[in-house]
Coordinates of C-alpha atoms and ligand atoms in Angstrom, one line a residue:
X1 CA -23.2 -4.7 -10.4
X2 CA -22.7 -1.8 -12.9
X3 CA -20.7 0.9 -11.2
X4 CA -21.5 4.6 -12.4
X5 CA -19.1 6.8 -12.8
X6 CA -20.1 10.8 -12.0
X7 CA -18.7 14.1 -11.7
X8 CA -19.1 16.5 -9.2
X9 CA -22.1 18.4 -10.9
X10 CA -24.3 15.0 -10.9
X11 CA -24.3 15.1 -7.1
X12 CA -28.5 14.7 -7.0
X13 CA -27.8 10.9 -8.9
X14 CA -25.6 10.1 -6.3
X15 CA -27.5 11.1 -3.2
X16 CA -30.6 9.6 -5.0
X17 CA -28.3 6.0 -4.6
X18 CA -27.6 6.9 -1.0
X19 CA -31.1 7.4 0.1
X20 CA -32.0 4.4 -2.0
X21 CA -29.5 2.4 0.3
X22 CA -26.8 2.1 -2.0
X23 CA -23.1 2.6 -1.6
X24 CA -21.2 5.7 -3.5
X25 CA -17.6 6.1 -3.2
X26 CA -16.9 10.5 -2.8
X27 CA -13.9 12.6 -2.4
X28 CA -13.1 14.3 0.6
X29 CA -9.9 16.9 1.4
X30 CA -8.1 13.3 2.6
X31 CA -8.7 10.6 1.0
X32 CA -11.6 9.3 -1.3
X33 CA -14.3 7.7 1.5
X34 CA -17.2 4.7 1.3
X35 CA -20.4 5.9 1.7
X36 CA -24.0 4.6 3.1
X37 CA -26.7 6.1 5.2
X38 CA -25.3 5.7 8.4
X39 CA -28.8 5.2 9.8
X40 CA -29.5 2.1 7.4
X41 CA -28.6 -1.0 8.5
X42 CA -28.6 -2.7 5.1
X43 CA -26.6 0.0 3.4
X44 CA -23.8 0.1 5.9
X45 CA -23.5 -4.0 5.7
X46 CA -22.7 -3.4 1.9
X47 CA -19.9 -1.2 2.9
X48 CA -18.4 -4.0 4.6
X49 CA -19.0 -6.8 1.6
X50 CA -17.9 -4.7 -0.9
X51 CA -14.3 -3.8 1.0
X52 CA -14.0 -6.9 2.4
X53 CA -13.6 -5.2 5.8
X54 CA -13.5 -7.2 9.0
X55 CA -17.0 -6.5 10.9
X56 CA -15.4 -5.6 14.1
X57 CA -13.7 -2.3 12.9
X58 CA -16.1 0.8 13.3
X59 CA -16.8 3.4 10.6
X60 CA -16.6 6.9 11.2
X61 CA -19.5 8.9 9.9
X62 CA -19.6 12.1 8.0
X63 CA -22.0 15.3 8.7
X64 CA -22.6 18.6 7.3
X65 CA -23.5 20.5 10.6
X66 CA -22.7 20.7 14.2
X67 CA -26.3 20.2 14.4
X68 CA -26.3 17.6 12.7
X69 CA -23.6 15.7 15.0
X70 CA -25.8 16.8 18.4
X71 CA -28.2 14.3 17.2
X72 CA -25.9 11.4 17.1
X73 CA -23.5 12.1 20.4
X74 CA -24.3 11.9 23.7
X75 CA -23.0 15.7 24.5
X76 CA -20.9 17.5 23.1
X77 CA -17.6 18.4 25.8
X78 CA -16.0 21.9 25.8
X79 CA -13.0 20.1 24.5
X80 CA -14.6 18.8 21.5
X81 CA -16.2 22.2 21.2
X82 CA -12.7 23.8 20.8
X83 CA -11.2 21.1 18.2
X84 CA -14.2 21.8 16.1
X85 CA -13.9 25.4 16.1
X86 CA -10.5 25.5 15.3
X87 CA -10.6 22.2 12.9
X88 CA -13.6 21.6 11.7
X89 CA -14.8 21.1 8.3
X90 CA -11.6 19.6 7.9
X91 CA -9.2 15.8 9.0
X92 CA -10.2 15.7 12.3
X93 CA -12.3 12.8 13.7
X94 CA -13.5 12.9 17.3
X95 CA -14.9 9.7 19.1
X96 CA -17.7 10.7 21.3
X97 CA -20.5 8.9 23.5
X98 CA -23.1 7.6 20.7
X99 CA -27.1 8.6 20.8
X100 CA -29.6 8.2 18.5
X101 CA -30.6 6.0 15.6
X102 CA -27.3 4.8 13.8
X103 CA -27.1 1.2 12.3
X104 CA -25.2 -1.1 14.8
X105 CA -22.9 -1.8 12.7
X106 CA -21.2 0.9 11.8
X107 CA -19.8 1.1 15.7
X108 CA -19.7 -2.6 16.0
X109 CA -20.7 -2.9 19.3
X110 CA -19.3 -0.1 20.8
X111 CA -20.7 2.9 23.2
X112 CA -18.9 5.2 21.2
X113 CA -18.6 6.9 17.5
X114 CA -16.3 8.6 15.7
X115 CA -17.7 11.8 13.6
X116 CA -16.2 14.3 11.0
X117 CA -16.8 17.1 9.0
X118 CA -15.1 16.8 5.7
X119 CA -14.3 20.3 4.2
X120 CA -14.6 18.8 0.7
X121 CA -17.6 20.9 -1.0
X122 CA -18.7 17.9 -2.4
X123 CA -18.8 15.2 0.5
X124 CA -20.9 18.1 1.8
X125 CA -23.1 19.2 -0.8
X126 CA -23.6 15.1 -0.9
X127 CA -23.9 14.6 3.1
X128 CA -26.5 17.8 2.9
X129 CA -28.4 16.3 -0.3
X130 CA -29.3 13.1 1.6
X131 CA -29.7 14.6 4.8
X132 CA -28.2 12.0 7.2
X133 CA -25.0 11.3 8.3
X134 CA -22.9 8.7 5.9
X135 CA -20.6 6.2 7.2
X136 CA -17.7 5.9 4.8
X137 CA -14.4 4.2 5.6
X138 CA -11.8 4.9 2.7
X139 CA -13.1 3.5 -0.3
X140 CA -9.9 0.9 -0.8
X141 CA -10.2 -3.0 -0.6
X142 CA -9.3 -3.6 3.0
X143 CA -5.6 -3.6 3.2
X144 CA -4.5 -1.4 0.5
X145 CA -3.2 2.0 0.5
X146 CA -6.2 4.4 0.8
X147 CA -7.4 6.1 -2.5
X148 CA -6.2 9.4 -3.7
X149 CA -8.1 9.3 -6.8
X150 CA -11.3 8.4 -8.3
X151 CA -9.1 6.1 -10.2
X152 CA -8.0 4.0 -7.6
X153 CA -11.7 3.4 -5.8
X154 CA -12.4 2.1 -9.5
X155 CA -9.1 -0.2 -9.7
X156 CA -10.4 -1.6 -6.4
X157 CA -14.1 -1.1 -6.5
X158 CA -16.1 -1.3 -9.9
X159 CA -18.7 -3.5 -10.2
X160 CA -18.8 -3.7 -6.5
X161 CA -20.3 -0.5 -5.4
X162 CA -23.4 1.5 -7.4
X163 CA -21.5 4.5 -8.5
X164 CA -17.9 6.4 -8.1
X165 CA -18.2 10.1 -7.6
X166 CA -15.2 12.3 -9.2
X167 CA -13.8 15.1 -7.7
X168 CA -10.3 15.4 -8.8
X169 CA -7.1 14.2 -6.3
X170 CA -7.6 14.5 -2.6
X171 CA -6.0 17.2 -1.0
X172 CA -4.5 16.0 2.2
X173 CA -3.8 12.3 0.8
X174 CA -3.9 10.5 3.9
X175 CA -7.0 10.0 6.8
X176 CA -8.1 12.1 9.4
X177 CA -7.0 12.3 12.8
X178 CA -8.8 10.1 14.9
X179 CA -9.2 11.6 18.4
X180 CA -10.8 10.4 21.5
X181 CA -12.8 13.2 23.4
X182 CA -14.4 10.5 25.8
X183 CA -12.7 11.5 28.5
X184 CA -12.3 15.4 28.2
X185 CA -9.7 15.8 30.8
X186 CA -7.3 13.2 28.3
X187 CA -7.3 14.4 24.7
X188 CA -6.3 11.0 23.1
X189 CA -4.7 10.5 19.6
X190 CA -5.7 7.3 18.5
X191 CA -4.6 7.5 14.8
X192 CA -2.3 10.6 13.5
X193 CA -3.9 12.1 10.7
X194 CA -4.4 15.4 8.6
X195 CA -4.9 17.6 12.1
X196 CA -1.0 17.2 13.8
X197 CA -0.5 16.6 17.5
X198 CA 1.1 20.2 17.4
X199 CA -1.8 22.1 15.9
X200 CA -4.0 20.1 18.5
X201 CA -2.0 21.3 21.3
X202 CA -1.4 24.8 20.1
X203 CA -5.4 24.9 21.5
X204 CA -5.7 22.0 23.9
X205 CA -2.9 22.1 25.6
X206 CA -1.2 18.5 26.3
X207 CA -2.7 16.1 23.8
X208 CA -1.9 12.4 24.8
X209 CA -1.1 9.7 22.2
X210 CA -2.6 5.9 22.3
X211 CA 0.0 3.6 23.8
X212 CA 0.4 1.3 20.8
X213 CA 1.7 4.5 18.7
X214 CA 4.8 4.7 21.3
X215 CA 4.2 0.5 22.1
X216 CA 4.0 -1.9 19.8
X217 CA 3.3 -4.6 22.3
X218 CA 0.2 -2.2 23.5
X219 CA -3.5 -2.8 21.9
X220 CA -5.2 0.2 20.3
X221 CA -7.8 1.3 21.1
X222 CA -9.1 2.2 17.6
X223 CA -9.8 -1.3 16.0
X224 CA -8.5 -0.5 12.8
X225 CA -5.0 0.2 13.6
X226 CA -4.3 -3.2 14.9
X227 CA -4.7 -4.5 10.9
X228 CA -1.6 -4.5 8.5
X229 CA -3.1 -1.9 6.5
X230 CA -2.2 0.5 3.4
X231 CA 0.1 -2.2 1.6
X232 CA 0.8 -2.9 -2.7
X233 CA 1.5 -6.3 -3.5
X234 CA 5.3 -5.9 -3.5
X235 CA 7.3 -5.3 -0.6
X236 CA 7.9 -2.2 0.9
X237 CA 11.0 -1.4 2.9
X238 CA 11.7 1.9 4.9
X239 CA 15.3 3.0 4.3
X240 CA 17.5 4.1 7.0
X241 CA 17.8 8.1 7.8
X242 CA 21.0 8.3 6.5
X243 CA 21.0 9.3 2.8
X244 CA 25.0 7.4 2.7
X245 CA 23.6 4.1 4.0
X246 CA 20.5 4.3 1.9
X247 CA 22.6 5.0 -1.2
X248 CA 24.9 1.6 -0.1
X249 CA 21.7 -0.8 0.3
X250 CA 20.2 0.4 -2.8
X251 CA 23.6 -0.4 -4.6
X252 CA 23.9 -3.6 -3.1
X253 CA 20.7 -4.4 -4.1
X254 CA 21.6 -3.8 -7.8
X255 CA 24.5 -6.1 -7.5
X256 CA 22.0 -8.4 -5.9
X257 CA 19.8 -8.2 -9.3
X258 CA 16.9 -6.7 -7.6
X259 CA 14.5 -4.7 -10.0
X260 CA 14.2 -1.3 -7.2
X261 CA 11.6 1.1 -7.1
X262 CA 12.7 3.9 -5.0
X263 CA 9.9 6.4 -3.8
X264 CA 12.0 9.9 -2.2
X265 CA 12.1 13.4 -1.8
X266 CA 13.6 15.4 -4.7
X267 CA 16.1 15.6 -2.2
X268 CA 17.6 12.4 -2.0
X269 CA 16.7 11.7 -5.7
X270 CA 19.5 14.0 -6.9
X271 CA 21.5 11.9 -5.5
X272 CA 20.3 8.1 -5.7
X273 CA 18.3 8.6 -8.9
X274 CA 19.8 6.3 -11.5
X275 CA 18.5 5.1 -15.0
X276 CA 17.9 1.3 -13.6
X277 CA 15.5 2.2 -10.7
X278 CA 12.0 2.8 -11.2
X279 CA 12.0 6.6 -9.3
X280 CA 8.7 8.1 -7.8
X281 CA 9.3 11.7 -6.2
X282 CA 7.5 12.6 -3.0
X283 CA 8.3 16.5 -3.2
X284 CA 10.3 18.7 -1.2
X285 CA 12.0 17.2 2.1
X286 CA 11.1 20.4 3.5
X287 CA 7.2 20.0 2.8
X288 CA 6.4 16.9 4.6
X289 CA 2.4 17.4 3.9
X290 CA 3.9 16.7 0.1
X291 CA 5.4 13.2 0.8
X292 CA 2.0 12.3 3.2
X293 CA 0.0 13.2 -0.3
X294 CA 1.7 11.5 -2.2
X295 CA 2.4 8.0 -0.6
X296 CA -0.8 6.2 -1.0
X297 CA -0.9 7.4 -5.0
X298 CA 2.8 6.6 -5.4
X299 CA 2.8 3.4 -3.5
X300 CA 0.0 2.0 -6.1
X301 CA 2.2 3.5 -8.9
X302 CA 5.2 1.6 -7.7
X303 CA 3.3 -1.8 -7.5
X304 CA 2.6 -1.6 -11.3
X305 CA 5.7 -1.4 -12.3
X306 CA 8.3 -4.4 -13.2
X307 CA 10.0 -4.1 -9.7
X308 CA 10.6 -6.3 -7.1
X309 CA 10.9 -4.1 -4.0
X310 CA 10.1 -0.7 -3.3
X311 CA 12.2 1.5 -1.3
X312 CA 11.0 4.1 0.7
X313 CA 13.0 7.3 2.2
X314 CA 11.8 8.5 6.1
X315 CA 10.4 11.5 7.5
X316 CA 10.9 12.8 10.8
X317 CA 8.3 11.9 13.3
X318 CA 6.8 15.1 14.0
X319 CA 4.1 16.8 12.3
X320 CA 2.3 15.5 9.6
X321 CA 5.5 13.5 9.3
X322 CA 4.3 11.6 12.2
X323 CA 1.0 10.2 9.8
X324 CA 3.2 9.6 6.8
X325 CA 5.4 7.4 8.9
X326 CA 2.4 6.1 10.7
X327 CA 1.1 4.6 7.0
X328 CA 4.8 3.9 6.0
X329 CA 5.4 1.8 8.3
X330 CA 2.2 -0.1 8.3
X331 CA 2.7 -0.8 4.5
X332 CA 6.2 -2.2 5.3
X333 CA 7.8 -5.5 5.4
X334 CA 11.0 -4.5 6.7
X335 CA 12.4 -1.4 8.5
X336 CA 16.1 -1.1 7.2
Ligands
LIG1 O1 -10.0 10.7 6.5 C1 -10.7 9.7 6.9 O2 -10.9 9.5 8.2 C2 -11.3 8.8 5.9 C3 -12.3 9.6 5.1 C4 -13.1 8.8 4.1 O3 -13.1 10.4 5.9 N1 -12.0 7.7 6.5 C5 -11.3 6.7 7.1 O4 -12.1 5.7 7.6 O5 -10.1 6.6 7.1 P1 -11.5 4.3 8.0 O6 -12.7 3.5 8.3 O7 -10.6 3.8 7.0 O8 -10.8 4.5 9.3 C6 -11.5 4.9 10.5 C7 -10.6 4.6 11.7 C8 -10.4 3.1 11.9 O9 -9.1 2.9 12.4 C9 -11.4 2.8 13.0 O10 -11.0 1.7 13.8 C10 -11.4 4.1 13.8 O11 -11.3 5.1 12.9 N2 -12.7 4.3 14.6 C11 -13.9 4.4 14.1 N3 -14.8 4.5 15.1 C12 -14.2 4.4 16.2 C13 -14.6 4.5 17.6 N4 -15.8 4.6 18.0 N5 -13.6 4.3 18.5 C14 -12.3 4.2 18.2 N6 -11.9 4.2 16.9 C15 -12.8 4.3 15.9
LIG2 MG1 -9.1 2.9 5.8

């Protein structure tokens, strides 16, 4: 298949595609998403075949309204009222009782949906143009890092999907928050995301987190997150916390003859850059939201280069440093 490539002002080409039952990879403020009419069966199955995604791992689907969710949930809970006031357009998915006339398989079976409302003007412009919802898992082949750019859907995509749309680098760089409202009395993270547990609880009050985040021996309760997920081809390594003991394994490394590609904040590179390792800066150590927009994009960056390991410093687990380590450690091989 010939893959299209389009800007943001040819938006009416690529809802034509959607409503024809075609697939269209479009940016939204986290990372670049799969789309299909959520309502058509044969559209959604392309999603799967052309990311090669298991079948049993639900999609989330995208609207342009409030209104437009009511149609698809079974009710709509004070507490989901609240998150969407306060979060909504924006990286905050909430899974809800399902109603109404979406294809099977984007829920795989299951009683309940996930549903967002991207804030990027053009997944909406696109969502409104076609006027129903769109499923749309990132728009990576299945086990790599999500994509940041328009770029990377095509590096993993072309010739596979009908057309790409281009809206520039995400914002956010990694997914939404996926958050389960089924039971309103028990707010329930079950992937960390864009929205942080602190900004849900500033207006929820106590938000609880899915045991396999805190468990590892515990199932989750979101099928995706029980996939290895979000890796490049080479190896990825999370370094300790300590800058000194980083700084020694990297050196020994060296000795070793490993080719190292180290991805850290400006930070640390000050001090562990050298002219032998392939650096990749993730920003201030300050601005955590800079390393979680950057990883994805610098993780493929890394993989292309002559290296034989890549490196990677730690945030701390609070905030949005709670996603980025969420995807860090997903991607790695080994915890150091
Ligand atoms: O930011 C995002 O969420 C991006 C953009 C494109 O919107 N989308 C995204 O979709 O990350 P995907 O399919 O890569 O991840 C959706 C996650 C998966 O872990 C899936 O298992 C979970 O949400 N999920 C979907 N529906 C669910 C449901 N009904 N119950 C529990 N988890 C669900
Ligand atoms: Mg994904």
């Amino acid at each position: 298949m010939q893959t299209a490539f389009l800007d943001s002002s040819n938006i009416d080409k690529a809802a034509e595609y959607l409503k024809s039952g075609e697939v269209v990879a479009f940016p939204t403020e986290t990372v670049y998403g799969l789309g299909a009419d959520a309502t058509n069966e044969e559209a959604v199955r392309k999603i799967f075949e052309a990311k090669g995604r298991p079948s049993d791992n639900p999609l989330i689907i995208h609207v342009a309204s409030v209104k437009q969710m009511e149609r698809y949930v079974e009710s709509v809970p004070d507490v989901a009222r609240k998150v969407i006031s306060h979060f909504w357009p924006g990286p905050c998915t909430l899974v809800l009782n399902k109603k109404g006339p979406i294809a099977s398989s984007v829920t795989g079976g299951m009683e309940t949906i996930g549903v967002r409302m991207p804030s990027h003007p053009v997944a909406l412009a696109l969502i409104d143009k076609v006027g129903v919802p769109l499923a749309a898992p990132s728009a990576n082949s299945s086990g790599k890092p999500s994509p940041t750019t328009a770029l990377h859907v095509k590096r993993d995509l072309e010739g596979k999907i009908k057309a790409i749309v281009d809206g520039g680098a995400t914002g956010v760089g990694l997914e939404s928050t996926v958050l389960d409202l089924t039971d309103p009395q028990k707010p329930t993270i079950l992937r960390p995301g864009g929205v942080t547990r602190e900004e849900l609880e500033a207006v929820l009050g106590h938000v609880w987190l899915d045991a396999h985040l805190s468990d590892d021996s515990a199932a989750p309760k979101s099928p995706g997150m029980k996939y290895k997920h979000y890796s490049p081809e080479k190896p990825v390594w999370v370094l300790p916390e300590s800058l000194a003991e980083a700084k020694e394994i990297l050196d020994q490394l060296e000795v070793e003859g490993e080719n190292v590609g180290l991805l850290a904040s400006e930070d640390w590179l000050k001090h562990l850059k050298t002219d032998r390792r392939k650096n990749c800066s993730l920003g201030d150590k300050n601005r955590p939201q800079q390393a979680a927009a950057r990883l994805f994009s610098a993780l493929r960056e890394l993989d292309d280069e002559d290296i034989s390991v890549i490196l990677v410093e730690p945030y701390q687990k609070t905030g949005i440093g709670t996603a980025y380590m969420n995807r860090l450690e997903k991607a790695a091989s080994r915890i150091l």
